[in-house]
Coordinates of C-alpha atoms and ligand atoms in Angstrom, one line a residue:
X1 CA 32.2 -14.2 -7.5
X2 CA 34.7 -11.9 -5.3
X3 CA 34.5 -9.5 -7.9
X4 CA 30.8 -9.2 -7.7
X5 CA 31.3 -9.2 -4.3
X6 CA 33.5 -6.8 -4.0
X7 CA 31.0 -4.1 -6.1
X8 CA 28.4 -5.2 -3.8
X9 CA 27.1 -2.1 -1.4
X10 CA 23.5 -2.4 -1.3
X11 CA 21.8 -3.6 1.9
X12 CA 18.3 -3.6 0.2
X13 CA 17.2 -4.9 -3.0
X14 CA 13.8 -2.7 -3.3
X15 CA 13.4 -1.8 -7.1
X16 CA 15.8 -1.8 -9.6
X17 CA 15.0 2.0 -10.9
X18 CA 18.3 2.4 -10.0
X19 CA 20.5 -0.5 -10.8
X20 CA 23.8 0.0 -12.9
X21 CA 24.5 -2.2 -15.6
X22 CA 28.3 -2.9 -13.0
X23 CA 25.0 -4.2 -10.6
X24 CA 23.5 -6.3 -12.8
X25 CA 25.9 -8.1 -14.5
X26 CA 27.1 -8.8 -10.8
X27 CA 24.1 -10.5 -10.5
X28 CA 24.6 -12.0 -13.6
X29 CA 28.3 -13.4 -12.9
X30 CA 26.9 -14.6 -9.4
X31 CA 24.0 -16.3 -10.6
X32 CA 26.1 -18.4 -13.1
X33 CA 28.2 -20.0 -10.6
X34 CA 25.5 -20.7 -8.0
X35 CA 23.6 -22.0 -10.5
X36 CA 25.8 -24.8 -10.7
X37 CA 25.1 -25.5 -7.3
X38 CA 21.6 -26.6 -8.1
X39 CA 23.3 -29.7 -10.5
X40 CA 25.9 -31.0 -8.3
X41 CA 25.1 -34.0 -6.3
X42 CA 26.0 -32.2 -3.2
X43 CA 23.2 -29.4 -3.8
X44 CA 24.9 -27.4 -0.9
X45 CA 27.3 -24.7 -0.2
X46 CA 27.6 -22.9 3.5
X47 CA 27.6 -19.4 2.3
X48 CA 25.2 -18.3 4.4
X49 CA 25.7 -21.0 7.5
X50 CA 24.3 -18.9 11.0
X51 CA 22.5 -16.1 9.0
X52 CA 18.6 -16.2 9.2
X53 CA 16.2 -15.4 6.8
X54 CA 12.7 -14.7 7.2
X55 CA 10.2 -15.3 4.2
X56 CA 7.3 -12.6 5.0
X57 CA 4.6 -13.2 2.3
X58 CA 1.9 -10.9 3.0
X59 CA -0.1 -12.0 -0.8
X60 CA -0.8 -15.6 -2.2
X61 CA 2.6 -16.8 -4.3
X62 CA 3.7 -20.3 -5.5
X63 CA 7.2 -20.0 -7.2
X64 CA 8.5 -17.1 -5.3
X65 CA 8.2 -17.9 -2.1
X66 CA 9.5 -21.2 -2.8
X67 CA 12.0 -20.7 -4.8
X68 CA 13.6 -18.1 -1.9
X69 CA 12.9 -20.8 1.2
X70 CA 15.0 -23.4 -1.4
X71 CA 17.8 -20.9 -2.2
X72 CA 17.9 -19.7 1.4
X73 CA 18.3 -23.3 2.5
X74 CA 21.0 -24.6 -0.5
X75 CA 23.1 -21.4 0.8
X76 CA 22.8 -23.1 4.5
X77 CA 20.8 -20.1 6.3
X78 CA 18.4 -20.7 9.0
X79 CA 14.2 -20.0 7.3
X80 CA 11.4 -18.7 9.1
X81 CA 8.4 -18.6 7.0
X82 CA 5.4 -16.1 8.0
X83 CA 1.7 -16.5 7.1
X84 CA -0.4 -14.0 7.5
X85 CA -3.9 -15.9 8.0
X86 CA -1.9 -17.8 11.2
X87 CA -0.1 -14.9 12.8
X88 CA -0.9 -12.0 15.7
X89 CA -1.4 -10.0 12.4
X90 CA -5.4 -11.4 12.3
X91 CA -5.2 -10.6 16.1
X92 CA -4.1 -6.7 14.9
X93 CA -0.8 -6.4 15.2
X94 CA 0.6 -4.0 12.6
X95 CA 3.4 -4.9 10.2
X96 CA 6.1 -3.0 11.4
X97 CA 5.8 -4.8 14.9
X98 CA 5.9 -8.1 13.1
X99 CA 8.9 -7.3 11.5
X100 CA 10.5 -6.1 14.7
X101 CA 9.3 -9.7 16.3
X102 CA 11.6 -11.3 13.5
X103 CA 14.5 -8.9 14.5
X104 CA 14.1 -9.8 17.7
X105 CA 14.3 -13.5 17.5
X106 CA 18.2 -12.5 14.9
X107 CA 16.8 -11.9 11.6
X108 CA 19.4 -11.2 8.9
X109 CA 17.1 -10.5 5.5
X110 CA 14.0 -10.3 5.4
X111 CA 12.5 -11.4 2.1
X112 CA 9.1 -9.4 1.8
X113 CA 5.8 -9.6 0.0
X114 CA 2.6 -7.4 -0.3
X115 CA -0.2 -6.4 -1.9
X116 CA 0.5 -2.8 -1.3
X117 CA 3.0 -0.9 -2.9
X118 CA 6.0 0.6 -0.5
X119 CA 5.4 -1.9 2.4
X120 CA 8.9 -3.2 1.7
X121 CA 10.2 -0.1 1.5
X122 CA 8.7 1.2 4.5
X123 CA 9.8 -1.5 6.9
X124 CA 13.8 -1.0 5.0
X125 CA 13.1 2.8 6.2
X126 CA 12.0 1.5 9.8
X127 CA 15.2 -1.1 10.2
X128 CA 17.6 1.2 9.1
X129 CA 16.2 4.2 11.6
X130 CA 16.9 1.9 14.1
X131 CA 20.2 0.8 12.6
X132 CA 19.2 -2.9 12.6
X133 CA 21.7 -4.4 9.9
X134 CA 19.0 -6.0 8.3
X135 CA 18.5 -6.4 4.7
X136 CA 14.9 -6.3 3.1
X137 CA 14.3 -8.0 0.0
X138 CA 11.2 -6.8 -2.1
X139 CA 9.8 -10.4 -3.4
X140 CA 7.1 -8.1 -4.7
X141 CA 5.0 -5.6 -3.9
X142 CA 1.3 -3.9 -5.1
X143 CA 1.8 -2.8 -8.4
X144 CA 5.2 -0.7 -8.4
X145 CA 8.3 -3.5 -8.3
X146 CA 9.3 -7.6 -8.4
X147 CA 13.1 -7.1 -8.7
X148 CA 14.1 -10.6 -8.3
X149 CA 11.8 -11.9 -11.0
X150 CA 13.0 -9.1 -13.7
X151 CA 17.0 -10.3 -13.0
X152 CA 15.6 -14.0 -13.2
X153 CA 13.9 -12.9 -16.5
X154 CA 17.4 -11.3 -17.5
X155 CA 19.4 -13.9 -16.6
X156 CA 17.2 -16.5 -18.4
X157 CA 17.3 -14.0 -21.6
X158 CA 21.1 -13.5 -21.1
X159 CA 21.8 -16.9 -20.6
X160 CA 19.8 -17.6 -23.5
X161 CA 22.3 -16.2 -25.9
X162 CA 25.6 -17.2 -24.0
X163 CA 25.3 -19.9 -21.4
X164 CA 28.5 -19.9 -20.5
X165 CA 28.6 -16.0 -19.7
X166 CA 25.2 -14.2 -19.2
X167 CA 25.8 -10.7 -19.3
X168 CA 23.8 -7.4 -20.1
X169 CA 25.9 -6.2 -23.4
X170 CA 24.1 -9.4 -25.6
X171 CA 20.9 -7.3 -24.8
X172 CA 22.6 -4.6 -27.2
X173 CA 20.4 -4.2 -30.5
X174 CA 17.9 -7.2 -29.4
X175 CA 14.1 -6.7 -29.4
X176 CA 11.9 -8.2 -26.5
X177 CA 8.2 -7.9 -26.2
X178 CA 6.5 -7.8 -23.2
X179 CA 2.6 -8.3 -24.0
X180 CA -0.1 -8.4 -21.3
X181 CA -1.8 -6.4 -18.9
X182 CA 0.9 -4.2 -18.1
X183 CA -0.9 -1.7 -16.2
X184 CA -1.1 -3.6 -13.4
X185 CA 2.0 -5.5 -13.5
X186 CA 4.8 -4.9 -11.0
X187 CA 7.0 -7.4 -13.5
X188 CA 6.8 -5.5 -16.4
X189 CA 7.8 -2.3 -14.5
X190 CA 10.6 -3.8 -13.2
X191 CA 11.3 -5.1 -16.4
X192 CA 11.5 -2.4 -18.2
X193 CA 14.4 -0.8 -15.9
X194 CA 16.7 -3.4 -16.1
X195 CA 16.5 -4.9 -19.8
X196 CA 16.7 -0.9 -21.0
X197 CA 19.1 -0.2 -18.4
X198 CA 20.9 -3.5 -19.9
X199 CA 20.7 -2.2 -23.4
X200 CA 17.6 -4.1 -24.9
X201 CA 15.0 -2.4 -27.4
X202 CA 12.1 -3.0 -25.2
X203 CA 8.4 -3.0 -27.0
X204 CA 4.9 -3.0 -24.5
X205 CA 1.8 -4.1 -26.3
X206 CA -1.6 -4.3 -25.1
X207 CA -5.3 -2.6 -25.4
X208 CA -5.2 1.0 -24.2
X209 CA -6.7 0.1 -21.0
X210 CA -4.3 -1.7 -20.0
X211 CA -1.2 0.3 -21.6
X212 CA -1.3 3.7 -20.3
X213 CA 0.7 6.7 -22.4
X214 CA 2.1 7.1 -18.7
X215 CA 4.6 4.1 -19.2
X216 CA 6.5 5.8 -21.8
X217 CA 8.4 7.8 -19.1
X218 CA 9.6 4.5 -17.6
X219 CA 13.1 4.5 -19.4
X220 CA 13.8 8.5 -20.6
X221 CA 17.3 7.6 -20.3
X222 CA 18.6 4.3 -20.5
X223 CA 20.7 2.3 -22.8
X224 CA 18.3 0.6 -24.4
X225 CA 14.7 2.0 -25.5
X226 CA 11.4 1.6 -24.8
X227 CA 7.9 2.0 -27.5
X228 CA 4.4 1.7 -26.8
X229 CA 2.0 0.1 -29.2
X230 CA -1.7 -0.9 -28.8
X231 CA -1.6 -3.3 -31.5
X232 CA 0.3 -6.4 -31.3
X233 CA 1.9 -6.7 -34.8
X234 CA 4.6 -4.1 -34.8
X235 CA 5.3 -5.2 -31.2
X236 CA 6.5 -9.1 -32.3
X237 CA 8.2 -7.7 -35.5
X238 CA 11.2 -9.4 -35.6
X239 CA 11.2 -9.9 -31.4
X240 CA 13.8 -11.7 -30.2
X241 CA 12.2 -12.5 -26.6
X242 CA 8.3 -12.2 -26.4
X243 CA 7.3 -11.9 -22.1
X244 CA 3.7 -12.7 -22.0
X245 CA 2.0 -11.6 -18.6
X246 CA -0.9 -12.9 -17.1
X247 CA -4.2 -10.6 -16.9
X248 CA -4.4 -9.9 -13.1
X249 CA -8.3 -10.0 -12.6
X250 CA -7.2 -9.3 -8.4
X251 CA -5.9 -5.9 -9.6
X252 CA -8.2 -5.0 -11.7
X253 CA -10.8 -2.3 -10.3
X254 CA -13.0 -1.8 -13.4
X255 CA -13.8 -3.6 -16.5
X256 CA -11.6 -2.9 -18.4
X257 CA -11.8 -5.8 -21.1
X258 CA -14.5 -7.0 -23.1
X259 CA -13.7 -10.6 -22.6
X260 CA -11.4 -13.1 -22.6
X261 CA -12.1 -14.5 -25.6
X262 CA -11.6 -11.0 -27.2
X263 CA -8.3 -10.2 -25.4
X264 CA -7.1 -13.8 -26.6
X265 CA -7.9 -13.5 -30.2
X266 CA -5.9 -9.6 -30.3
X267 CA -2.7 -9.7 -27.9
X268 CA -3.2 -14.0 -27.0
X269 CA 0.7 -15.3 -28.2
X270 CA 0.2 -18.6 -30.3
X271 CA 2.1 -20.5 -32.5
X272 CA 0.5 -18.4 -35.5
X273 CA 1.7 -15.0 -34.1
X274 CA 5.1 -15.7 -33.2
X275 CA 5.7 -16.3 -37.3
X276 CA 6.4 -12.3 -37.2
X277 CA 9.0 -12.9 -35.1
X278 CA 12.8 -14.0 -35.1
X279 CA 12.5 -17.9 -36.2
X280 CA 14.5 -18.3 -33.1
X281 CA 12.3 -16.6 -30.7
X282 CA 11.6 -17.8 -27.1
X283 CA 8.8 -16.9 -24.9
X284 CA 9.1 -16.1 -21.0
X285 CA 6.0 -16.1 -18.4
X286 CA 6.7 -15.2 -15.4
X287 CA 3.4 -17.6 -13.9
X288 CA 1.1 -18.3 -13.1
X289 CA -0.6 -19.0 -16.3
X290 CA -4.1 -18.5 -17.8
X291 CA -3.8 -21.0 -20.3
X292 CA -5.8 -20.0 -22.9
X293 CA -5.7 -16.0 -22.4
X294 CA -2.5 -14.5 -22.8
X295 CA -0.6 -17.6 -24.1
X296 CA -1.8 -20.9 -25.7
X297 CA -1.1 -24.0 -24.2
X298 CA 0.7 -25.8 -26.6
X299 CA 3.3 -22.7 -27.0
X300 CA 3.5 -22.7 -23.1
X301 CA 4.5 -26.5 -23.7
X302 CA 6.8 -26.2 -26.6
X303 CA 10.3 -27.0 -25.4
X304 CA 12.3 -25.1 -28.5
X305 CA 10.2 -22.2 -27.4
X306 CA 9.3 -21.6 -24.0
X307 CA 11.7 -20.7 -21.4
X308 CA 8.7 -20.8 -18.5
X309 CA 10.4 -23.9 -16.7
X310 CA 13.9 -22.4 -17.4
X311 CA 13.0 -19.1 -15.4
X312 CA 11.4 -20.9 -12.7
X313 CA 15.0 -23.2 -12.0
X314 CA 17.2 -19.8 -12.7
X315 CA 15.1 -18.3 -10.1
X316 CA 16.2 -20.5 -7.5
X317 CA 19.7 -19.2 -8.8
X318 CA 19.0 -15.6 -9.0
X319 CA 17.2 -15.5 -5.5
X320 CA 20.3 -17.4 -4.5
X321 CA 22.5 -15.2 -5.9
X322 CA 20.4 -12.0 -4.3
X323 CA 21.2 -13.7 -0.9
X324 CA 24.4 -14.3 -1.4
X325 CA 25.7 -10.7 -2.5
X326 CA 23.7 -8.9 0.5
X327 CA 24.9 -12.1 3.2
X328 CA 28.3 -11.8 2.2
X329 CA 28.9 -8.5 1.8
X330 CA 27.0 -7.8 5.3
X331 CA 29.6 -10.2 6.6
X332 CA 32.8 -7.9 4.7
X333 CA 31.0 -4.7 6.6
X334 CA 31.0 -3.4 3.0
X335 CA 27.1 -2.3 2.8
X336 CA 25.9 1.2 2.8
Ligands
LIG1 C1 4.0 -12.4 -10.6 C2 3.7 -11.5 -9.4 O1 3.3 -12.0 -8.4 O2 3.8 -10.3 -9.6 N1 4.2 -13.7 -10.4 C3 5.4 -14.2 -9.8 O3 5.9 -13.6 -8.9 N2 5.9 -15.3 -10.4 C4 3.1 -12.2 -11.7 C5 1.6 -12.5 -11.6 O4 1.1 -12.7 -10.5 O5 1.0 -12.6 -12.6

């Protein structure tokens, strides 16, 4: 871990557009060893003992804002938790002021969700103009980036093929799938940066509606590559890793499907369909799931081939992790 440490400069994690492959396997390395954390009887370690993190959820979530109040508290930091419906926000109080109510009260990081894309981004600008210290961590916003669930999707895909040492160069040569409505997915955008920064052969199915020719300029030059197809065959050929994504009826502005039942029966992953694949293919979700739509139950439930549970437990880790490497390197003075 003092190695990833020691690369460490960023004071935001926003996107990962921009994330070396150094960056990500310091995630990588970090995650590993905190992940052991989670197993030990003492399910503690006071990495982060003083600092105080605020969870500012703006948008409905389950898993993530969980699973970053749990990692905040296993690496001993003070939580705040925000919600929206009971704050001065319903009495009009803008965003930015909110946030500066947190850094008032000695806020370190401030984990951040919303349903437009750049809020995070905006209040990173706002905190650094005012040279704060504090860190913003995008837990996901609108439709443009969900960095902390893409590293928990490659860590969970890394680890899949060495537990012992995740790391990006495994990704070298393998073929992952990522089938759903990736139009409006901020996870599959994110995705697509790291695992073809990392090195993967990254394939996007789905109708044209949901697939515009636009995401082909996602990865001009990365490691890896990146193809389009609006058919689902080619696109679990031989797959190593098939990410299914939920259809995200909130986002959607139009019709853009005839029906569920339709959608199911073309780009649906069941047991049937993964026979193009690698026999020892796994499948990642990244929740919550429509049952039914984009993946069948009993594939969801299959414990040889679903990873779903797996990336939910490694992103207590990652998130962990994330914390970690921006908490301790604020306390080296070694951020930018
Ligand atoms: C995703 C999200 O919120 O973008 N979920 C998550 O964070 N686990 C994907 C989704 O909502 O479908």
């Amino acid at each position: 871990m003092t190695t990833a440490t020691a690369i460490w400069t960023r004071r935001h994690i926003l996107s990962l557009m921009d994330f070396s492959v150094t960056e990500l396997d310091a995630v990588l390395q970090t995650t590993t060893s905190l992940r052991d954390v989670l197993f030990r009887r003492m399910k503690k370690v006071p990495a982060l003992q003083g600092q105080v993190v605020t969870n500012m959820f703006f948008e409905p979530s389950t898993r993530t804002r969980s699973s970053f109040e749990l990692a905040a508290k296993r690496l001993s930091a003070d939580v705040m938790n925000f919600a929206p419906g009971s704050s001065s926000l319903s009495k009009g109080e803008t965003i930015l002021d909110t946030a500066k109510t947190y850094l008032a009260m000695g806020a370190d990081i401030m984990v951040i969700r919303h349903q437009q894309s750049g809020v995070p981004q905006a209040i990173a600008a706002e905190m650094d103009r005012i040279n704060s210290g504090v860190s913003i961590l995008n837990a996901g916003d609108g439709l443009h980036a969900h960095p902390s669930q893409a590293l928990l999707d490659l860590f969970t895909i890394c680890r899949g093929l060495d537990p012992e040492n995740p790391r990006c160069e495994l990704l070298r040569g393998k073929k992952i799938a990522i089938v759903g409505d990736i139009m409006h997915s901020r996870v599959a955008r994110s995705n697509i940066w790291s695992l073809t920064t990392a090195g993967a052969d990254v394939h996007l199915a789905a109708p044209p509606t949901l697939l515009p020719e636009g995401f082909r300029e996602f990865a001009t030059d990365a490691a890896g590559s990146l193809k389009l197809h609006w058919d689902i065959e080619p696109a679990l050929k031989d797959a190593d890793f098939v990410m299914t994504l939920r259809l995200q009826h909130e986002r959607m502005t139009a019709h853009l499907l005839p029906s569920l039942r339709e959608y199911h029966q073309r780009f649906g992953i069941t047991g049937d369909r993964l026979k193009f694949c690698q026999p020892d293919v796994k499948v990642l979700h990244p929740g919550p799931v429509n049952r039914g739509v984009e993946l069948a139950s009993d594939v969801m439930d299959h414990p040889a081939l679903s990873l779903v549970s797996e990336q939910v437990t490694n992103g207590v880790a990652v998130r962990m992790a994330l914390l970690y490497l921006i908490g301790s390197s604020k306390a080296n003075g070694s951020l930018n």
